[in-house]
PDB file of C-alpha atoms in Angstrom:
ATOM      1  CA  MET A   1     -11.539 -16.944  -0.760  1.00 91.00           C
ATOM      2  CA  ARG A   2     -12.597 -15.960   2.731  1.00 92.00           C
ATOM      3  CA  LYS A   3     -12.737 -12.237   2.082  1.00 94.00           C
ATOM      4  CA  LEU A   4     -11.385  -9.641   4.451  1.00 94.00           C
ATOM      5  CA  GLY A   5     -10.897  -6.594   2.297  1.00 95.00           C
ATOM      6  CA  ARG A   6     -11.278  -4.720  -0.944  1.00 97.00           C
ATOM      7  CA  HIS A   7      -8.224  -3.268  -2.649  1.00 98.00           C
ATOM      8  CA  ILE A   8      -8.527  -0.738  -5.462  1.00 98.00           C
ATOM      9  CA  LEU A   9      -5.373  -0.153  -7.502  1.00 98.00           C
ATOM     10  CA  ALA A  10      -5.766   3.175  -9.286  1.00 98.00           C
ATOM     11  CA  GLU A  11      -3.707   4.699 -12.078  1.00 98.00           C
ATOM     12  CA  PHE A  12      -4.372   8.435 -12.177  1.00 98.00           C
ATOM     13  CA  SER A  13      -3.028  10.017 -15.360  1.00 97.00           C
ATOM     14  CA  GLY A  14      -3.482  13.380 -17.018  1.00 97.00           C
ATOM     15  CA  CYS A  15      -3.288  15.023 -13.578  1.00 98.00           C
ATOM     16  CA  ASP A  16      -2.425  18.539 -12.472  1.00 98.00           C
ATOM     17  CA  ARG A  17       1.367  18.397 -12.220  1.00 98.00           C
ATOM     18  CA  GLU A  18       1.610  21.140  -9.626  1.00 98.00           C
ATOM     19  CA  VAL A  19      -0.765  19.325  -7.291  1.00 98.00           C
ATOM     20  CA  LEU A  20       1.223  16.098  -7.737  1.00 98.00           C
ATOM     21  CA  ASN A  21       4.306  17.889  -6.416  1.00 98.00           C
ATOM     22  CA  ASP A  22       2.614  19.756  -3.557  1.00 98.00           C
ATOM     23  CA  LEU A  23       3.218  17.807  -0.361  1.00 98.00           C
ATOM     24  CA  GLN A  24       0.800  19.772   1.784  1.00 98.00           C
ATOM     25  CA  ALA A  25      -1.977  19.522  -0.789  1.00 98.00           C
ATOM     26  CA  ILE A  26      -1.479  15.782  -1.256  1.00 98.00           C
ATOM     27  CA  GLU A  27      -1.460  15.188   2.501  1.00 98.00           C
ATOM     28  CA  CYS A  28      -4.651  17.181   2.861  1.00 98.00           C
ATOM     29  CA  HIS A  29      -6.363  15.404  -0.053  1.00 98.00           C
ATOM     30  CA  LEU A  30      -5.315  11.895   1.011  1.00 98.00           C
ATOM     31  CA  LYS A  31      -6.544  12.384   4.575  1.00 98.00           C
ATOM     32  CA  GLU A  32      -9.803  13.884   3.373  1.00 98.00           C
ATOM     33  CA  ALA A  33     -10.179  10.951   0.962  1.00 98.00           C
ATOM     34  CA  ALA A  34      -9.904   8.619   3.950  1.00 98.00           C
ATOM     35  CA  ARG A  35     -12.623  10.573   5.731  1.00 98.00           C
ATOM     36  CA  LYS A  36     -14.845  10.466   2.626  1.00 98.00           C
ATOM     37  CA  ALA A  37     -14.528   6.671   2.753  1.00 98.00           C
ATOM     38  CA  ARG A  38     -15.623   6.853   6.411  1.00 97.00           C
ATOM     39  CA  ALA A  39     -12.295   5.354   7.488  1.00 97.00           C
ATOM     40  CA  THR A  40     -10.605   5.943  10.830  1.00 96.00           C
ATOM     41  CA  ILE A  41      -7.176   7.554  10.375  1.00 97.00           C
ATOM     42  CA  VAL A  42      -4.528   5.945  12.581  1.00 96.00           C
ATOM     43  CA  ASP A  43      -1.265   7.460  11.360  1.00 97.00           C
ATOM     44  CA  SER A  44       0.350   8.825   8.216  1.00 97.00           C
ATOM     45  CA  VAL A  45       3.662   9.485   6.556  1.00 97.00           C
ATOM     46  CA  PHE A  46       4.525  11.762   3.633  1.00 97.00           C
ATOM     47  CA  HIS A  47       7.806  12.306   1.844  1.00 97.00           C
ATOM     48  CA  GLN A  48       8.942  14.698  -0.891  1.00 96.00           C
ATOM     49  CA  TYR A  49      11.615  13.577  -3.325  1.00 94.00           C
ATOM     50  CA  ASN A  50      14.292  15.611  -5.018  1.00 91.00           C
ATOM     51  CA  PRO A  51      13.875  17.016  -7.640  1.00 92.00           C
ATOM     52  CA  HIS A  52      10.159  16.123  -7.719  1.00 93.00           C
ATOM     53  CA  GLY A  53       7.585  13.512  -6.841  1.00 96.00           C
ATOM     54  CA  LEU A  54       6.307  12.364  -3.495  1.00 97.00           C
ATOM     55  CA  SER A  55       4.994   9.401  -1.548  1.00 97.00           C
ATOM     56  CA  GLY A  56       2.247   9.373   1.036  1.00 98.00           C
ATOM     57  CA  VAL A  57       0.529   6.717   3.085  1.00 98.00           C
ATOM     58  CA  VAL A  58      -2.426   7.094   5.426  1.00 98.00           C
ATOM     59  CA  VAL A  59      -2.786   4.088   7.698  1.00 97.00           C
ATOM     60  CA  ILE A  60      -6.430   3.592   8.580  1.00 97.00           C
ATOM     61  CA  ALA A  61      -7.980   1.190  11.074  1.00 95.00           C
ATOM     62  CA  GLU A  62      -9.390  -0.539   7.993  1.00 95.00           C
ATOM     63  CA  SER A  63      -5.959  -0.916   6.211  1.00 97.00           C
ATOM     64  CA  HIS A  64      -4.389   1.924   4.138  1.00 98.00           C
ATOM     65  CA  ILE A  65      -4.543   4.506   1.402  1.00 98.00           C
ATOM     66  CA  SER A  66      -1.309   5.292  -0.439  1.00 98.00           C
ATOM     67  CA  ILE A  67      -0.073   7.472  -3.268  1.00 98.00           C
ATOM     68  CA  HIS A  68       3.140   7.825  -5.261  1.00 98.00           C
ATOM     69  CA  THR A  69       3.352  10.692  -7.734  1.00 98.00           C
ATOM     70  CA  TRP A  70       5.398  11.376 -10.859  1.00 97.00           C
ATOM     71  CA  PRO A  71       4.688  15.044 -11.663  1.00 97.00           C
ATOM     72  CA  GLU A  72       6.917  14.768 -14.749  1.00 95.00           C
ATOM     73  CA  TYR A  73       4.426  12.280 -16.224  1.00 95.00           C
ATOM     74  CA  GLY A  74       1.273  13.844 -14.761  1.00 97.00           C
ATOM     75  CA  TYR A  75       0.738  10.432 -13.156  1.00 97.00           C
ATOM     76  CA  ALA A  76       0.067   8.998  -9.706  1.00 98.00           C
ATOM     77  CA  ALA A  77      -0.339   5.397  -8.522  1.00 98.00           C
ATOM     78  CA  ALA A  78      -2.763   5.132  -5.626  1.00 98.00           C
ATOM     79  CA  ASP A  79      -4.085   2.263  -3.534  1.00 98.00           C
ATOM     80  CA  PHE A  80      -7.306   2.167  -1.555  1.00 98.00           C
ATOM     81  CA  PHE A  81      -7.271  -0.923   0.627  1.00 98.00           C
ATOM     82  CA  THR A  82     -10.155  -1.184   3.078  1.00 97.00           C
ATOM     83  CA  CYS A  83     -11.655  -3.900   5.257  1.00 95.00           C
ATOM     84  CA  GLY A  84     -15.114  -4.185   6.699  1.00 92.00           C
ATOM     85  CA  ASP A  85     -18.455  -2.998   5.397  1.00 90.00           C
ATOM     86  CA  GLN A  86     -18.426   0.371   7.151  1.00 93.00           C
ATOM     87  CA  VAL A  87     -16.044   1.975   4.644  1.00 96.00           C
ATOM     88  CA  ASP A  88     -16.252   2.562   0.900  1.00 97.00           C
ATOM     89  CA  PRO A  89     -12.882   2.774  -0.875  1.00 98.00           C
ATOM     90  CA  TRP A  90     -14.587   4.064  -4.038  1.00 98.00           C
ATOM     91  CA  GLU A  91     -15.604   7.256  -2.245  1.00 98.00           C
ATOM     92  CA  ALA A  92     -11.931   7.926  -1.515  1.00 98.00           C
ATOM     93  CA  CYS A  93     -10.956   7.112  -5.088  1.00 98.00           C
ATOM     94  CA  ARG A  94     -13.547   9.426  -6.620  1.00 98.00           C
ATOM     95  CA  TYR A  95     -12.607  12.252  -4.271  1.00 98.00           C
ATOM     96  CA  LEU A  96      -8.924  11.971  -5.100  1.00 98.00           C
ATOM     97  CA  LYS A  97      -9.627  11.874  -8.844  1.00 98.00           C
ATOM     98  CA  GLU A  98     -11.312  15.248  -8.554  1.00 98.00           C
ATOM     99  CA  LYS A  99      -8.621  16.794  -6.359  1.00 98.00           C
ATOM    100  CA  LEU A 100      -5.772  15.667  -8.638  1.00 98.00           C
ATOM    101  CA  GLY A 101      -7.525  17.144 -11.676  1.00 98.00           C
ATOM    102  CA  CYS A 102      -7.242  13.657 -13.179  1.00 98.00           C
ATOM    103  CA  ARG A 103      -8.460  13.256 -16.778  1.00 97.00           C
ATOM    104  CA  ASP A 104      -7.872   9.489 -17.062  1.00 97.00           C
ATOM    105  CA  LEU A 105      -8.512   7.102 -14.179  1.00 98.00           C
ATOM    106  CA  ARG A 106      -8.031   3.339 -14.569  1.00 97.00           C
ATOM    107  CA  THR A 107      -8.830   1.060 -11.659  1.00 98.00           C
ATOM    108  CA  ARG A 108      -8.721  -2.591 -10.710  1.00 97.00           C
ATOM    109  CA  GLU A 109     -10.521  -3.902  -7.624  1.00 97.00           C
ATOM    110  CA  ILE A 110      -8.991  -6.983  -6.061  1.00 97.00           C
ATOM    111  CA  ALA A 111     -10.407  -9.023  -3.191  1.00 96.00           C
ATOM    112  CA  ARG A 112      -8.018  -9.621  -0.309  1.00 97.00           C
ATOM    113  CA  GLY A 113      -8.295 -12.466   2.152  1.00 96.00           C
ATOM    114  CA  ILE A 114      -7.561 -16.067   2.952  1.00 95.00           C
ATOM    115  CA  PRO A 115      -7.439 -18.438  -0.031  1.00 91.00           C
ATOM    116  CA  GLY A 116      -9.958 -21.295   0.042  1.00 86.00           C
ATOM    117  CA  GLY A 117     -13.374 -21.420   1.666  1.00 81.00           C
ATOM    118  CA  ASN A 118     -16.723 -20.560   0.188  1.00 79.00           C
ATOM    119  CA  ASP A 119     -16.444 -16.870  -0.613  1.00 81.00           C
ATOM    120  CA  GLU A 120     -17.670 -16.048   2.866  1.00 83.00           C
ATOM    121  CA  ILE A 121     -16.911 -12.610   4.272  1.00 86.00           C
ATOM    122  CA  LEU A 122     -14.915 -12.719   7.497  1.00 88.00           C
ATOM    123  CA  PRO A 123     -15.352 -10.074  10.191  1.00 85.00           C
ATOM    124  CA  HIS A 124     -12.240  -7.932  10.045  1.00 80.00           C
ATOM    125  CA  LYS A 125     -12.521  -6.897  13.680  1.00 76.00           C
ATOM    126  CA  PRO A 126     -13.220  -9.237  16.587  1.00 65.00           C
ATOM    127  CA  VAL A 127     -16.913  -9.471  17.322  1.00 55.00           C
ATOM    128  CA  GLU A 128     -17.971  -8.053  20.708  1.00 45.00           C
ATOM    129  CA  SER A 129     -14.529  -6.522  21.196  1.00 45.00           C
ATOM    130  CA  PRO A 130     -14.034  -3.059  22.661  1.00 43.00           C
ATOM    131  CA  MET A 131     -12.434  -1.999  19.395  1.00 44.00           C
ATOM    132  CA  ALA A 132     -15.389  -0.369  17.802  1.00 42.00           C
ATOM    133  CA  ARG A 133     -14.861   2.235  15.105  1.00 43.00           C
ATOM    134  CA  GLY A 134     -12.763   5.063  16.438  1.00 44.00           C
ATOM    135  CA  GLU A 135     -11.831   3.320  19.674  1.00 44.00           C
ATOM    136  CA  LEU A 136      -8.257   2.419  18.899  1.00 44.00           C
ATOM    137  CA  ALA A 137      -5.604   0.955  21.134  1.00 39.00           C
TER     138      ALA A 137
ATOM    139  CA  MET B   1       0.863   0.424 -20.491  1.00 91.00           C
ATOM    140  CA  ARG B   2       3.931   2.553 -19.961  1.00 92.00           C
ATOM    141  CA  LYS B   3       5.247   0.672 -16.976  1.00 94.00           C
ATOM    142  CA  LEU B   4       6.641   2.310 -13.889  1.00 94.00           C
ATOM    143  CA  GLY B   5       6.418  -0.350 -11.254  1.00 95.00           C
ATOM    144  CA  ARG B   6       5.697  -3.878 -10.142  1.00 97.00           C
ATOM    145  CA  HIS B   7       3.178  -4.534  -7.404  1.00 98.00           C
ATOM    146  CA  ILE B   8       2.935  -7.892  -5.670  1.00 98.00           C
ATOM    147  CA  LEU B   9      -0.219  -8.498  -3.627  1.00 98.00           C
ATOM    148  CA  ALA B  10       0.492 -11.307  -1.207  1.00 98.00           C
ATOM    149  CA  GLU B  11      -1.872 -13.312   0.973  1.00 98.00           C
ATOM    150  CA  PHE B  12       0.124 -14.969   3.745  1.00 98.00           C
ATOM    151  CA  SER B  13      -1.893 -17.628   5.543  1.00 97.00           C
ATOM    152  CA  GLY B  14      -1.052 -20.397   7.981  1.00 97.00           C
ATOM    153  CA  CYS B  15       1.358 -17.996   9.718  1.00 98.00           C
ATOM    154  CA  ASP B  16       2.812 -17.946  13.218  1.00 98.00           C
ATOM    155  CA  ARG B  17       0.125 -16.087  15.189  1.00 98.00           C
ATOM    156  CA  GLU B  18       2.508 -14.770  17.807  1.00 98.00           C
ATOM    157  CA  VAL B  19       4.740 -13.185  15.179  1.00 98.00           C
ATOM    158  CA  LEU B  20       1.695 -11.591  13.533  1.00 98.00           C
ATOM    159  CA  ASN B  21       0.927  -9.813  16.797  1.00 98.00           C
ATOM    160  CA  ASP B  22       4.492  -8.787  17.674  1.00 98.00           C
ATOM    161  CA  LEU B  23       4.953  -5.176  16.608  1.00 98.00           C
ATOM    162  CA  GLN B  24       8.714  -5.087  17.109  1.00 98.00           C
ATOM    163  CA  ALA B  25       9.224  -8.323  15.192  1.00 98.00           C
ATOM    164  CA  ILE B  26       7.035  -7.189  12.295  1.00 98.00           C
ATOM    165  CA  GLU B  27       8.809  -3.833  12.104  1.00 98.00           C
ATOM    166  CA  CYS B  28      12.170  -5.580  12.071  1.00 98.00           C
ATOM    167  CA  HIS B  29      11.088  -8.093   9.428  1.00 98.00           C
ATOM    168  CA  LEU B  30       9.428  -5.555   7.146  1.00 98.00           C
ATOM    169  CA  LYS B  31      12.451  -3.263   7.161  1.00 98.00           C
ATOM    170  CA  GLU B  32      14.806  -6.157   6.564  1.00 98.00           C
ATOM    171  CA  ALA B  33      12.542  -7.312   3.721  1.00 98.00           C
ATOM    172  CA  ALA B  34      12.977  -3.864   2.143  1.00 98.00           C
ATOM    173  CA  ARG B  35      16.748  -4.207   2.443  1.00 98.00           C
ATOM    174  CA  LYS B  36      16.622  -7.702   0.913  1.00 98.00           C
ATOM    175  CA  ALA B  37      14.869  -6.148  -2.077  1.00 97.00           C
ATOM    176  CA  ARG B  38      17.723  -3.589  -2.245  1.00 97.00           C
ATOM    177  CA  ALA B  39      15.256  -0.785  -1.618  1.00 97.00           C
ATOM    178  CA  THR B  40      16.065   2.518   0.069  1.00 96.00           C
ATOM    179  CA  ILE B  41      14.011   3.029   3.238  1.00 97.00           C
ATOM    180  CA  VAL B  42      12.608   6.549   3.498  1.00 96.00           C
ATOM    181  CA  ASP B  43      10.214   6.363   6.439  1.00 97.00           C
ATOM    182  CA  SER B  44       7.913   3.940   8.205  1.00 97.00           C
ATOM    183  CA  VAL B  45       4.868   3.713  10.417  1.00 97.00           C
ATOM    184  CA  PHE B  46       3.613   0.836  12.570  1.00 97.00           C
ATOM    185  CA  HIS B  47       0.491   0.519  14.664  1.00 97.00           C
ATOM    186  CA  GLN B  48      -0.806  -2.129  17.067  1.00 96.00           C
ATOM    187  CA  TYR B  49      -4.537  -2.638  17.387  1.00 94.00           C
ATOM    188  CA  ASN B  50      -6.551  -3.658  20.420  1.00 91.00           C
ATOM    189  CA  PRO B  51      -7.066  -6.504  21.162  1.00 92.00           C
ATOM    190  CA  HIS B  52      -4.781  -7.832  18.400  1.00 93.00           C
ATOM    191  CA  GLY B  53      -3.530  -7.265  14.881  1.00 96.00           C
ATOM    192  CA  LEU B  54      -1.276  -4.599  13.474  1.00 97.00           C
ATOM    193  CA  SER B  55      -0.523  -2.484  10.440  1.00 97.00           C
ATOM    194  CA  GLY B  56       2.866  -1.463   9.138  1.00 98.00           C
ATOM    195  CA  VAL B  57       4.117   0.457   6.131  1.00 98.00           C
ATOM    196  CA  VAL B  58       7.687   1.042   5.037  1.00 98.00           C
ATOM    197  CA  VAL B  59       7.912   3.853   2.502  1.00 97.00           C
ATOM    198  CA  ILE B  60      10.837   3.213   0.178  1.00 97.00           C
ATOM    199  CA  ALA B  61      12.308   5.494  -2.465  1.00 95.00           C
ATOM    200  CA  GLU B  62      10.939   2.930  -4.919  1.00 95.00           C
ATOM    201  CA  SER B  63       7.311   3.026  -3.513  1.00 97.00           C
ATOM    202  CA  HIS B  64       6.259   0.963  -0.449  1.00 98.00           C
ATOM    203  CA  ILE B  65       5.958  -2.309   1.411  1.00 98.00           C
ATOM    204  CA  SER B  66       2.944  -2.767   3.679  1.00 98.00           C
ATOM    205  CA  ILE B  67       1.417  -5.374   5.947  1.00 98.00           C
ATOM    206  CA  HIS B  68      -1.842  -5.807   7.836  1.00 98.00           C
ATOM    207  CA  THR B  69      -2.135  -8.805  10.151  1.00 98.00           C
ATOM    208  CA  TRP B  70      -5.017 -10.800  11.595  1.00 97.00           C
ATOM    209  CA  PRO B  71      -3.403 -13.046  14.233  1.00 97.00           C
ATOM    210  CA  GLU B  72      -6.809 -14.601  14.955  1.00 95.00           C
ATOM    211  CA  TYR B  73      -6.841 -15.997  11.412  1.00 95.00           C
ATOM    212  CA  GLY B  74      -3.090 -16.656  11.121  1.00 97.00           C
ATOM    213  CA  TYR B  75      -3.279 -14.345   8.094  1.00 97.00           C
ATOM    214  CA  ALA B  76      -1.518 -11.250   6.803  1.00 98.00           C
ATOM    215  CA  ALA B  77      -2.093  -9.161   3.671  1.00 98.00           C
ATOM    216  CA  ALA B  78       1.133  -7.666   2.353  1.00 98.00           C
ATOM    217  CA  ASP B  79       2.015  -5.466  -0.605  1.00 98.00           C
ATOM    218  CA  PHE B  80       5.385  -5.136  -2.265  1.00 98.00           C
ATOM    219  CA  PHE B  81       5.242  -2.205  -4.665  1.00 98.00           C
ATOM    220  CA  THR B  82       8.561  -1.284  -6.257  1.00 97.00           C
ATOM    221  CA  CYS B  83       9.685   0.857  -9.163  1.00 95.00           C
ATOM    222  CA  GLY B  84      12.878   0.719 -11.172  1.00 92.00           C
ATOM    223  CA  ASP B  85      15.099  -2.193 -12.092  1.00 90.00           C
ATOM    224  CA  GLN B  86      17.426  -1.901  -9.115  1.00 92.00           C
ATOM    225  CA  VAL B  87      15.018  -3.558  -6.689  1.00 96.00           C
ATOM    226  CA  ASP B  88      13.382  -6.979  -6.595  1.00 97.00           C
ATOM    227  CA  PRO B  89      10.068  -7.118  -4.731  1.00 98.00           C
ATOM    228  CA  TRP B  90      10.138 -10.926  -4.814  1.00 98.00           C
ATOM    229  CA  GLU B  91      13.184 -10.986  -2.565  1.00 98.00           C
ATOM    230  CA  ALA B  92      11.207  -9.072   0.041  1.00 98.00           C
ATOM    231  CA  CYS B  93       8.201 -11.352  -0.381  1.00 98.00           C
ATOM    232  CA  ARG B  94      10.227 -14.544   0.016  1.00 98.00           C
ATOM    233  CA  TYR B  95      12.017 -13.160   3.066  1.00 98.00           C
ATOM    234  CA  LEU B  96       8.763 -12.207   4.774  1.00 98.00           C
ATOM    235  CA  LYS B  97       7.217 -15.604   4.034  1.00 98.00           C
ATOM    236  CA  GLU B  98      10.023 -17.248   5.954  1.00 98.00           C
ATOM    237  CA  LYS B  99       9.903 -14.824   8.885  1.00 98.00           C
ATOM    238  CA  LEU B 100       6.116 -15.140   9.294  1.00 98.00           C
ATOM    239  CA  GLY B 101       6.380 -18.932   9.347  1.00 98.00           C
ATOM    240  CA  CYS B 102       3.880 -18.858   6.472  1.00 98.00           C
ATOM    241  CA  ARG B 103       2.654 -22.234   5.190  1.00 97.00           C
ATOM    242  CA  ASP B 104       0.481 -20.913   2.339  1.00 97.00           C
ATOM    243  CA  LEU B 105       1.495 -17.931   0.220  1.00 98.00           C
ATOM    244  CA  ARG B 106      -0.651 -16.740  -2.685  1.00 97.00           C
ATOM    245  CA  THR B 107       0.553 -13.843  -4.813  1.00 98.00           C
ATOM    246  CA  ARG B 108      -0.563 -11.737  -7.730  1.00 97.00           C
ATOM    247  CA  GLU B 109       1.877  -9.442  -9.560  1.00 97.00           C
ATOM    248  CA  ILE B 110       0.316  -6.411 -11.181  1.00 97.00           C
ATOM    249  CA  ALA B 111       2.042  -3.896 -13.441  1.00 96.00           C
ATOM    250  CA  ARG B 112       1.622  -0.267 -12.406  1.00 97.00           C
ATOM    251  CA  GLY B 113       1.973   2.669 -14.754  1.00 96.00           C
ATOM    252  CA  ILE B 114       0.347   4.901 -17.312  1.00 95.00           C
ATOM    253  CA  PRO B 115      -2.349   3.303 -19.459  1.00 91.00           C
ATOM    254  CA  GLY B 116      -1.703   3.288 -23.207  1.00 86.00           C
ATOM    255  CA  GLY B 117       1.621   3.273 -25.031  1.00 81.00           C
ATOM    256  CA  ASN B 118       3.634   0.317 -26.242  1.00 79.00           C
ATOM    257  CA  ASP B 119       4.522  -1.531 -23.061  1.00 81.00           C
ATOM    258  CA  GLU B 120       7.646   0.581 -22.764  1.00 83.00           C
ATOM    259  CA  ILE B 121       9.306   0.869 -19.366  1.00 86.00           C
ATOM    260  CA  LEU B 122       9.564   4.451 -18.136  1.00 88.00           C
ATOM    261  CA  PRO B 123      12.452   5.584 -15.955  1.00 85.00           C
ATOM    262  CA  HIS B 124      11.033   6.004 -12.481  1.00 81.00           C
ATOM    263  CA  LYS B 125      13.636   8.570 -11.489  1.00 76.00           C
ATOM    264  CA  PRO B 126      14.724  11.535 -13.592  1.00 65.00           C
ATOM    265  CA  VAL B 127      17.708  10.610 -15.729  1.00 56.00           C
ATOM    266  CA  GLU B 128      20.933  12.425 -14.846  1.00 46.00           C
ATOM    267  CA  SER B 129      19.364  13.844 -11.700  1.00 44.00           C
ATOM    268  CA  PRO B 130      21.195  14.089  -8.388  1.00 43.00           C
ATOM    269  CA  MET B 131      18.660  11.717  -6.918  1.00 44.00           C
ATOM    270  CA  ALA B 132      20.642   8.540  -7.264  1.00 42.00           C
ATOM    271  CA  ARG B 133      19.893   5.641  -4.978  1.00 43.00           C
ATOM    272  CA  GLY B 134      20.273   6.652  -1.373  1.00 44.00           C
ATOM    273  CA  GLU B 135      20.587  10.378  -2.099  1.00 44.00           C
ATOM    274  CA  LEU B 136      17.175  11.537  -1.010  1.00 45.00           C
ATOM    275  CA  ALA B 137      15.845  15.005  -0.568  1.00 39.00           C
TER     276      ALA B 137
END
């Protein structure tokens, strides 16, 4: 595979149920997790469900971080998908584990990219382009 | 695992490069893909990068569909994460493959949920709650 990104799928269980249902807290924690990973936040969307549970996605210049929570199960499914070698998705994952009061974290890291090739790592941003970190369109 | 959702990670390569850089087209296709899966669209966010490439996420009541494109490689990484038995993430995946003019699609389907248990399937929405499909908070 010609690799472009790293994608961590995280199952957070045994979490603080109140935090999992607190939209403002989750938004704050997810954005801070992105910063911990040294990602550049581009946009975000958060939604609270009735009677409980919420979804949140932070789009970053390096892909995205997402969460879906089930307070009734004390569980959240989160994704940390990052491209490039300037960001570390594990920093975001560890930060969120702490903030959710998670007692059981299971993760799988999956390489994303173009099938075939010799396991080379492709640049995820054009070389010599004006789009350096933080200089978005 | 006590299963809550199905997550398809899709690598779309050999795609139409113009489509991959067309924000309006991608937004249209991603939302229609969600409808093809019989998902309920909650919110969405799309962003165009300079000089090319884009990110898009459609939050659905059943989790999310996302895409990140690299027109320069003719490649897009997409995720189809759905919960519940009313939606079919594969319908969305197949639809998007066609609309991207994709010649090589590689997918991995990963179960999401709470580690442990007897492979039971948990209800992803509270039973008997007013939150039926399409009746969001």
